PDB file of C-alpha atoms in Angstrom:
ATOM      1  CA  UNK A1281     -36.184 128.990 134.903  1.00  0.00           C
ATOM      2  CA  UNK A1282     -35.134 125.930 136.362  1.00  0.00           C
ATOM      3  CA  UNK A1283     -37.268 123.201 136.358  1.00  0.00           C
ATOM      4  CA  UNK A1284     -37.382 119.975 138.775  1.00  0.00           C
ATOM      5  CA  UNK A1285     -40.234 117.391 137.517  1.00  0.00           C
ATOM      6  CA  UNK A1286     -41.111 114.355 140.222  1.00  0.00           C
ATOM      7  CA  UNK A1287     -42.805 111.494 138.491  1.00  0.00           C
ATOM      8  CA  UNK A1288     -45.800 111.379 140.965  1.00  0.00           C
ATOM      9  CA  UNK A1289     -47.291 113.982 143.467  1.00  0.00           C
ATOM     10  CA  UNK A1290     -49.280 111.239 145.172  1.00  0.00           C
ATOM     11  CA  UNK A1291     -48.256 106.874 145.608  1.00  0.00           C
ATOM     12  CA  UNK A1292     -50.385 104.446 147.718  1.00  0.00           C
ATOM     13  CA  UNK A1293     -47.406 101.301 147.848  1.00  0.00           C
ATOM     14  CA  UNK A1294     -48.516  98.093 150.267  1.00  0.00           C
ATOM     15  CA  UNK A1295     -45.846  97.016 152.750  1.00  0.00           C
ATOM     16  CA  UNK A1296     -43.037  95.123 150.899  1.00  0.00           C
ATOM     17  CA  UNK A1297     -43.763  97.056 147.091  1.00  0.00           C
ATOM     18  CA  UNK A1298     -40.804  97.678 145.237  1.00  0.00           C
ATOM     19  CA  UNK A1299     -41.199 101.818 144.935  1.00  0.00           C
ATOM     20  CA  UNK A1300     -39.957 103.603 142.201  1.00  0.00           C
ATOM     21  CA  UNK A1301     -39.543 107.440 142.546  1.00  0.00           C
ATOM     22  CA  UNK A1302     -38.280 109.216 139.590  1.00  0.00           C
ATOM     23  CA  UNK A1303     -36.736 112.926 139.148  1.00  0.00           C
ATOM     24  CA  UNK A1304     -36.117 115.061 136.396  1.00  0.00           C
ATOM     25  CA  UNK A1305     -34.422 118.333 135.944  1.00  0.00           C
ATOM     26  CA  UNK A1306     -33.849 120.610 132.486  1.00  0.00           C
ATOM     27  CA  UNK A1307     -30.949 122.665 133.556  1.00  0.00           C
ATOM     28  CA  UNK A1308     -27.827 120.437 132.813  1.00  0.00           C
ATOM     29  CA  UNK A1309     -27.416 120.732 137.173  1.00  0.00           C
ATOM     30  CA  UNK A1310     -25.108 118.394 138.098  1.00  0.00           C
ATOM     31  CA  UNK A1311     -26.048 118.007 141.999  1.00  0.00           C
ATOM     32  CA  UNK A1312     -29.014 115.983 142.490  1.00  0.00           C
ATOM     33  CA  UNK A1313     -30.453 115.136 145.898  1.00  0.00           C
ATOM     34  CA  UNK A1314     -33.386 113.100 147.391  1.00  0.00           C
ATOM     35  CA  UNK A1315     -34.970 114.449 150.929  1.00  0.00           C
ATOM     36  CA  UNK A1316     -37.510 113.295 152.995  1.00  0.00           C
ATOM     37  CA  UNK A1317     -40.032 115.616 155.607  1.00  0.00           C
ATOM     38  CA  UNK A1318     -41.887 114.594 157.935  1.00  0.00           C
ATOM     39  CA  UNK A1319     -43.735 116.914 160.462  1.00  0.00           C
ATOM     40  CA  UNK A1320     -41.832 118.313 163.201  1.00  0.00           C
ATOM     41  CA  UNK A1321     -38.543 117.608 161.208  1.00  0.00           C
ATOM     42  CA  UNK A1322     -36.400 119.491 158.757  1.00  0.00           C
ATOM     43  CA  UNK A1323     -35.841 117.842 154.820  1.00  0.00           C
ATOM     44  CA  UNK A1324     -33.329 114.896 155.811  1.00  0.00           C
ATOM     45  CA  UNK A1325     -30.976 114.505 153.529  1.00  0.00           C
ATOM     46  CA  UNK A1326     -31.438 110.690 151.937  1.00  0.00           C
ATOM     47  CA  UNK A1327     -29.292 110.314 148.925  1.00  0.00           C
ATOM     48  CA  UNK A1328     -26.859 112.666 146.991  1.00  0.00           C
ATOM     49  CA  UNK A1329     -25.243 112.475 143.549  1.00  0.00           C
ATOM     50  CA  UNK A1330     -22.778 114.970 142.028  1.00  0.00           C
ATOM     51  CA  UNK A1331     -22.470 113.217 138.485  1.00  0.00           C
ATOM     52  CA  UNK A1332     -23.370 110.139 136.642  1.00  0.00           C
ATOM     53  CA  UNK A1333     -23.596 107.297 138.113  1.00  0.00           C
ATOM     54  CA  UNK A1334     -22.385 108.074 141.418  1.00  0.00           C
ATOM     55  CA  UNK A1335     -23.952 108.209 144.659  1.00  0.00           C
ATOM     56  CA  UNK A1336     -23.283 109.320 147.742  1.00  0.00           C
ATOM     57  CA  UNK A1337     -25.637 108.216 151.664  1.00  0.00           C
ATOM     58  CA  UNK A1338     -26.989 111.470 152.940  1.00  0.00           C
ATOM     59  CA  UNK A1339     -27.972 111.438 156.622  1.00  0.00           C
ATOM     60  CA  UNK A1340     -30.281 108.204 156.556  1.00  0.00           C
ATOM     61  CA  UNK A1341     -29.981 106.162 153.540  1.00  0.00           C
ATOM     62  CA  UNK A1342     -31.114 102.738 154.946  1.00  0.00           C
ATOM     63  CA  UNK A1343     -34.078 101.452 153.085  1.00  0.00           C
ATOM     64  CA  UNK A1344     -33.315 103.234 150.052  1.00  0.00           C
ATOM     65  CA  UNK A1345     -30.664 103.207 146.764  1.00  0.00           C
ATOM     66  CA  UNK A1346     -30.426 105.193 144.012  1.00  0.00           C
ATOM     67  CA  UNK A1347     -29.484 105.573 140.543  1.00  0.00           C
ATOM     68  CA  UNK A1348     -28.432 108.144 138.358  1.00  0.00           C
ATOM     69  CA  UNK A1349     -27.676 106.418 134.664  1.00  0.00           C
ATOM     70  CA  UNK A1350     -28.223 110.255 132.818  1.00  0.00           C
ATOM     71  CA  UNK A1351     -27.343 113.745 134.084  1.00  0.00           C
ATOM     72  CA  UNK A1352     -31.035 114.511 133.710  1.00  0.00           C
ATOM     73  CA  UNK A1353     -32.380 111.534 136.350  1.00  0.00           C
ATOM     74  CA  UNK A1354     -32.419 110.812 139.900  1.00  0.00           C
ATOM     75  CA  UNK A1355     -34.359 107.670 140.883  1.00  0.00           C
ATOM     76  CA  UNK A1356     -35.075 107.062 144.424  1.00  0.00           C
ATOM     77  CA  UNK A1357     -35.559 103.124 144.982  1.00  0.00           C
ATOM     78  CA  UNK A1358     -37.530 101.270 147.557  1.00  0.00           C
ATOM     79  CA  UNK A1359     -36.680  98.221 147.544  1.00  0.00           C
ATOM     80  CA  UNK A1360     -39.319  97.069 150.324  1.00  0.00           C
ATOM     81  CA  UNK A1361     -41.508  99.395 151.280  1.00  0.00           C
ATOM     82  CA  UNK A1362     -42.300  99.506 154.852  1.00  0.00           C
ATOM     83  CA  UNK A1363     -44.995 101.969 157.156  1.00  0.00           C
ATOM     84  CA  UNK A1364     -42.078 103.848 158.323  1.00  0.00           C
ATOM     85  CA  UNK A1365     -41.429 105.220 154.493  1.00  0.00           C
ATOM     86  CA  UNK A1366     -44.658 107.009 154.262  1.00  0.00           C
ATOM     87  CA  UNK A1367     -43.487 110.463 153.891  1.00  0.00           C
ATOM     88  CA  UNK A1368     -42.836 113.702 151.795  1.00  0.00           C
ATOM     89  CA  UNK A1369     -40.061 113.110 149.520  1.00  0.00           C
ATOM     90  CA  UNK A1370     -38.769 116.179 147.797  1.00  0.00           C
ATOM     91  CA  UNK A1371     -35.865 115.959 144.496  1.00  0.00           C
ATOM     92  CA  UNK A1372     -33.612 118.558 144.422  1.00  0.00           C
ATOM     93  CA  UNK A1373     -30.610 119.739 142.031  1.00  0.00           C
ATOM     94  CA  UNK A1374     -28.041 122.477 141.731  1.00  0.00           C
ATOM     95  CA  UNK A1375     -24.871 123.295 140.105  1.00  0.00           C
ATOM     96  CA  UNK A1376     -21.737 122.138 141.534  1.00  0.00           C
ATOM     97  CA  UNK A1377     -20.110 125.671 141.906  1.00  0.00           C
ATOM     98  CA  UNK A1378     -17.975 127.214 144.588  1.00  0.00           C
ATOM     99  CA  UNK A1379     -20.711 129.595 145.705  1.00  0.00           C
ATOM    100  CA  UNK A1380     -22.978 129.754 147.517  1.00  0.00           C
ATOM    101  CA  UNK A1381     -25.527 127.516 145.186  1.00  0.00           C
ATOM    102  CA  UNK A1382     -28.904 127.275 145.494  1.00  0.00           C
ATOM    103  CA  UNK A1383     -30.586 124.141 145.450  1.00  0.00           C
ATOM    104  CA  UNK A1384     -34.111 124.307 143.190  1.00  0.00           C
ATOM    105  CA  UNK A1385     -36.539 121.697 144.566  1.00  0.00           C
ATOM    106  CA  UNK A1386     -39.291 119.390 142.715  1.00  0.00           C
ATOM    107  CA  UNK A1387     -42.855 119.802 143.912  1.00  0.00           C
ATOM    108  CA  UNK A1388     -42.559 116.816 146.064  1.00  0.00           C
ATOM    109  CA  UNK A1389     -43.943 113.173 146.029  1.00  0.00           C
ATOM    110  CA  UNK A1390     -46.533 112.397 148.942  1.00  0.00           C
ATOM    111  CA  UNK A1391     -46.150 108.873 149.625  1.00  0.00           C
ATOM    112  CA  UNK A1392     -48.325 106.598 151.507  1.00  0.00           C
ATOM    113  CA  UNK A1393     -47.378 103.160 152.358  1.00  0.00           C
ATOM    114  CA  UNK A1394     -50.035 100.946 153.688  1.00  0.00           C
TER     115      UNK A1394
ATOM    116  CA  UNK B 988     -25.433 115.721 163.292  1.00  0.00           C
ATOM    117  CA  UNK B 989     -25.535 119.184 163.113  1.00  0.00           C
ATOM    118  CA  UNK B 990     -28.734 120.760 164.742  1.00  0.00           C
ATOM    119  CA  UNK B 991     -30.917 124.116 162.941  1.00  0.00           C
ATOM    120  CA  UNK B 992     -33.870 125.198 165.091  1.00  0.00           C
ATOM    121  CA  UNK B 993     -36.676 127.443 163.961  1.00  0.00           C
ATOM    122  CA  UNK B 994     -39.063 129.322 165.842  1.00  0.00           C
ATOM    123  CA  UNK B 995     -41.741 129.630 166.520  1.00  0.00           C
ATOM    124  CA  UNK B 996     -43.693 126.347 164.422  1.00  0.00           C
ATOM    125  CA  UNK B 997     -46.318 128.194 163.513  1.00  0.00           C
ATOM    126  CA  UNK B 998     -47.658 131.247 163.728  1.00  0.00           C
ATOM    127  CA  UNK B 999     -51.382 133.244 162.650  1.00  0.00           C
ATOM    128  CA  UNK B1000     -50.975 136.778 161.637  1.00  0.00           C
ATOM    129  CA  UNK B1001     -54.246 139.136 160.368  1.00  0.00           C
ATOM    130  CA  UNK B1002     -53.418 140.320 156.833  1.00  0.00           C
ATOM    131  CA  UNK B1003     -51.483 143.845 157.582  1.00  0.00           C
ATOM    132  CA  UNK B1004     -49.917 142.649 160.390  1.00  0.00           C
ATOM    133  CA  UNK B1005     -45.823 142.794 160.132  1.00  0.00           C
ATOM    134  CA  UNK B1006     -43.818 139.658 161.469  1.00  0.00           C
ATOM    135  CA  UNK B1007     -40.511 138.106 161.760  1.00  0.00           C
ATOM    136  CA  UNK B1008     -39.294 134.458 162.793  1.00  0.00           C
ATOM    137  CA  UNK B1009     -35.764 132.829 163.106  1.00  0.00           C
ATOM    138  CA  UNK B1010     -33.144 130.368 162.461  1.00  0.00           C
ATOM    139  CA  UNK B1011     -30.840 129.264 164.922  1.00  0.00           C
ATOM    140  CA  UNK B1012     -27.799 127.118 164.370  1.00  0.00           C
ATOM    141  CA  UNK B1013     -24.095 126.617 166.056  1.00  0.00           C
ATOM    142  CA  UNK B1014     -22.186 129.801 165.207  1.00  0.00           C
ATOM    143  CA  UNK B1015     -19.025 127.381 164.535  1.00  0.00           C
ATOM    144  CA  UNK B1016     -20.578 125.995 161.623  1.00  0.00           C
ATOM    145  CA  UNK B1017     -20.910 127.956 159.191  1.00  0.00           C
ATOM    146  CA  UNK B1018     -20.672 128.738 155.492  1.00  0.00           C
ATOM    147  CA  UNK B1019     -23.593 129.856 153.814  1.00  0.00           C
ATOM    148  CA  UNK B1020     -27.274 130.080 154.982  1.00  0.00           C
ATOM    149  CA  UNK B1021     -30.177 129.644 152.977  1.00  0.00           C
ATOM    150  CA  UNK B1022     -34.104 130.714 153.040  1.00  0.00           C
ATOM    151  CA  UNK B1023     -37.004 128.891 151.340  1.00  0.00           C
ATOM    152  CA  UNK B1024     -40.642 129.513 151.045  1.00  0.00           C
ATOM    153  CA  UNK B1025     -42.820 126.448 150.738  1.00  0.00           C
ATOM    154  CA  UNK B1026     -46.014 127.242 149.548  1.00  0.00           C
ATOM    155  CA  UNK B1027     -48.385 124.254 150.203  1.00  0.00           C
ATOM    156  CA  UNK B1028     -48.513 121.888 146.695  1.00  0.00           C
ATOM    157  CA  UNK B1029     -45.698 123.975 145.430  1.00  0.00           C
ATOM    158  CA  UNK B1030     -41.927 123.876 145.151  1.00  0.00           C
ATOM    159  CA  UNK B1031     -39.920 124.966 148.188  1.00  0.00           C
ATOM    160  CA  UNK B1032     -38.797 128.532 146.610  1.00  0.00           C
ATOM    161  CA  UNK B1033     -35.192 130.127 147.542  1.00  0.00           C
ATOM    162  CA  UNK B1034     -35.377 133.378 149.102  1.00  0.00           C
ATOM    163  CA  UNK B1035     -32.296 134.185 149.849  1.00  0.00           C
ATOM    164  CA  UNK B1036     -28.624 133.545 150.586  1.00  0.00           C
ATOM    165  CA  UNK B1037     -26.832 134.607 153.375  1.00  0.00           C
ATOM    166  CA  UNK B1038     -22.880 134.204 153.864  1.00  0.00           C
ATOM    167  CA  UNK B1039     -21.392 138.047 155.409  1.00  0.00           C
ATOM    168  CA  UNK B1040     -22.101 138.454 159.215  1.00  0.00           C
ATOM    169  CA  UNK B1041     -24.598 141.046 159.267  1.00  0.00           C
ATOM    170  CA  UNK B1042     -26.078 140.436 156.118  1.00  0.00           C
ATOM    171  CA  UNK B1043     -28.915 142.197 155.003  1.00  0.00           C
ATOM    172  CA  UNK B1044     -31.294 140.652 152.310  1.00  0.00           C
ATOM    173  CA  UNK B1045     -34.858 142.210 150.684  1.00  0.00           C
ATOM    174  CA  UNK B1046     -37.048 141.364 148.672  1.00  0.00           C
ATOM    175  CA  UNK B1047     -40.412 143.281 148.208  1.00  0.00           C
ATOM    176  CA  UNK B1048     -41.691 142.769 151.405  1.00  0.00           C
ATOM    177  CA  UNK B1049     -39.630 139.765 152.790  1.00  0.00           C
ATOM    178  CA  UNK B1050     -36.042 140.940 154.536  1.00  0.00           C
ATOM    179  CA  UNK B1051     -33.689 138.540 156.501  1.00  0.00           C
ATOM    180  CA  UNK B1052     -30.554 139.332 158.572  1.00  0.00           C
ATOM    181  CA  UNK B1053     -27.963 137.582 159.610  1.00  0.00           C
ATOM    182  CA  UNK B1054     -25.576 137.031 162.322  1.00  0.00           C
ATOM    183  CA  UNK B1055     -22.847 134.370 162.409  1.00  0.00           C
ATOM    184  CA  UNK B1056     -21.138 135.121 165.639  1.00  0.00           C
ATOM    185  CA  UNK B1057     -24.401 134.439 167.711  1.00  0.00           C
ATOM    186  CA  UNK B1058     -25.605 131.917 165.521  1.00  0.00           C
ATOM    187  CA  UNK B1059     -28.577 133.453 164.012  1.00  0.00           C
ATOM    188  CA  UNK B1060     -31.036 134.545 161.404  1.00  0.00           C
ATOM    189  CA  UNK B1061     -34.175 136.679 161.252  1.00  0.00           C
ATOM    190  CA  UNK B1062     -36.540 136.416 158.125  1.00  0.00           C
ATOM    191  CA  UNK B1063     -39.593 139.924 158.604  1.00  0.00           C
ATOM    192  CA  UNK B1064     -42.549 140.473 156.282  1.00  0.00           C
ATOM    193  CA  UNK B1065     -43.906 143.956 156.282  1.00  0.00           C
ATOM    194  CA  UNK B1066     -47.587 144.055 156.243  1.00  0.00           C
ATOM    195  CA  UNK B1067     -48.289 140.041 155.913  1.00  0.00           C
ATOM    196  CA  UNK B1068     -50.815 139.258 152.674  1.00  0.00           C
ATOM    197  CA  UNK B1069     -52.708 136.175 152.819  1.00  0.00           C
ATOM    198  CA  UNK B1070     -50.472 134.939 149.557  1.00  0.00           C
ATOM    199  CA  UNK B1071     -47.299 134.644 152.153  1.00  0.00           C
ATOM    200  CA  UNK B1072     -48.998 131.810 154.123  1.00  0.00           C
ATOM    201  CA  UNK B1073     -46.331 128.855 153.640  1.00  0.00           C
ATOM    202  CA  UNK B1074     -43.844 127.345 155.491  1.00  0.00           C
ATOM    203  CA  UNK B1075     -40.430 129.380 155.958  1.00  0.00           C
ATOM    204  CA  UNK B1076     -37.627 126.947 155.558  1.00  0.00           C
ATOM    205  CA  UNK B1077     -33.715 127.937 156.701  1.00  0.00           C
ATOM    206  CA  UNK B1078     -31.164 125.780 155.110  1.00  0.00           C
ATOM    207  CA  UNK B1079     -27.458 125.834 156.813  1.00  0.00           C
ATOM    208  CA  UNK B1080     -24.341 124.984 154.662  1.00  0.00           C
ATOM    209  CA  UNK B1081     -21.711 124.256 156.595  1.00  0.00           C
ATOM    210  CA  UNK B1082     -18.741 124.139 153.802  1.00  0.00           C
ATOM    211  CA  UNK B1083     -18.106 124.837 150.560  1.00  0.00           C
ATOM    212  CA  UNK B1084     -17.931 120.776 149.888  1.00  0.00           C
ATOM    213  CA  UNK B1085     -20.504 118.209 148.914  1.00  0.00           C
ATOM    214  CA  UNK B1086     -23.125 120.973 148.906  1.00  0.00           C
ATOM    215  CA  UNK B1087     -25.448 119.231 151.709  1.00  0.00           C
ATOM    216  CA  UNK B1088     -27.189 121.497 153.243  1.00  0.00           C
ATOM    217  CA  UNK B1089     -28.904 120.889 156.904  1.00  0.00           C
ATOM    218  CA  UNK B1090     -32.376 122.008 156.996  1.00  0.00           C
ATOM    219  CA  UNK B1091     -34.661 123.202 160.317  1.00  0.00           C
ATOM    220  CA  UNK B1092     -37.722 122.288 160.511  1.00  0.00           C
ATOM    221  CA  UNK B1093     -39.803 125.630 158.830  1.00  0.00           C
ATOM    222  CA  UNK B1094     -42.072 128.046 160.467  1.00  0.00           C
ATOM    223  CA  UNK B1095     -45.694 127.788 159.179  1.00  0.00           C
ATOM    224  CA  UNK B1096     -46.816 130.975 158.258  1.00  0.00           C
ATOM    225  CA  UNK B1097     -50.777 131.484 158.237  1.00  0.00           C
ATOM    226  CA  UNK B1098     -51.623 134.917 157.421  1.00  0.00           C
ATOM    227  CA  UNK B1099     -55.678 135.472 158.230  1.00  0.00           C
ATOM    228  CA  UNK B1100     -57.456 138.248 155.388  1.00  0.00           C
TER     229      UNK B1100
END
């Protein structure tokens, strides 16, 4: 089975805290992606990677970077945290196949920025 | 930015009870579409995948259907069991490139024993 690890299921960050979110997955995937959900709203798409050190902007990547050094890990970066970042944020990875692929998700980070 | 509605939000069933809620997106865009079940403190959980116009997908009691030219999908559960209460996610794909996928916003599914 595939498995998606996220380094926290719950953060309290004060305004302005450099935020470190950290992803793993054990299935040599090399897709990885960072969403975000907030009520009323689908997963936005954040940040996107299809291999090693690069990095693509999803649908709202300001106020975040990323960096993927190893296959393995996605890191999602705050570099300021602000009120407005308090959210779900869900990793995700798949293969990078012509199909149809699936996307297998982490269990999701709950941040809270105060 | 390409737009995937779900209805309805939310919905209470009584354990037994059958049910069924849908996905809508533009019919022009499409390649692929995806279902999820997000069980609260869990992983979102891929149902199914959905790419022939009147596709027909089951598993044990969950079925979805599809239909690209109206711009469409149904997900049903037969006789609803209090461990289907999550949130029913449809993901669109609109080509086979960059893999992004455009998520609506779920259907919370609370099914009463």
């Amino acid at each position: 089975d595939v498995k998606v690890t996220q380094s926290s299921r719950y953060l309290v960050k004060r305004t302005g805290e450099k935020v470190f979110l950290e992803c793993v997955q054990d299935m040599d995937h090399e897709n990885m992606f960072w969403y975000r959900q907030d009520p009323g709203l689908g997963l936005r798409l954040i940040y996107f990677s299809y291999d090693v050190k690069m990095k693509e902007k999803g649908d709202i990547p300001e106020g975040y970077s990323v960096s993927r050094e190893k296959k393995e890990r996605f890191s999602l970066i705050l570099e300021s945290a602000s009120t407005n970042q308090t959210s779900m944020y869900l990793c995700a990875s798949s293969l990078a196949t012509r199909n149809q692929e699936t996307q297998y998700f982490g269990p999701g980070t709950r941040l809270l920025v105060l | 930015i390409l737009n995937v509605e779900q209805s309805p939000q939310s919905l209470h069933v009584q354990e037994g009870d059958s049910t069924n809620f849908t996905c809508s997106f533009p019919s022009s865009n499409f390649y692929a579409l995806h279902w999820y079940r997000w069980e609260t403190a869990k992983s979102p959980e891929a149902l199914f995948v959905m790419t022939l116009n009147g596709d027909e997908k089951k598993k044990g009691r969950i079925s979805a259907t599809l239909n690209t030219k109206e711009g469409y999908s149904y997900l049903y559960i037969k006789g609803s069991q209090p461990e289907d209460s999550a949130t029913y996610l449809c993901a669109l794909r609109e080509d086979n490139y960059g893999q992004n996928f455009v998520f609506g916003p779920g259907t919370r599914l609370s099914v009463l024993p």
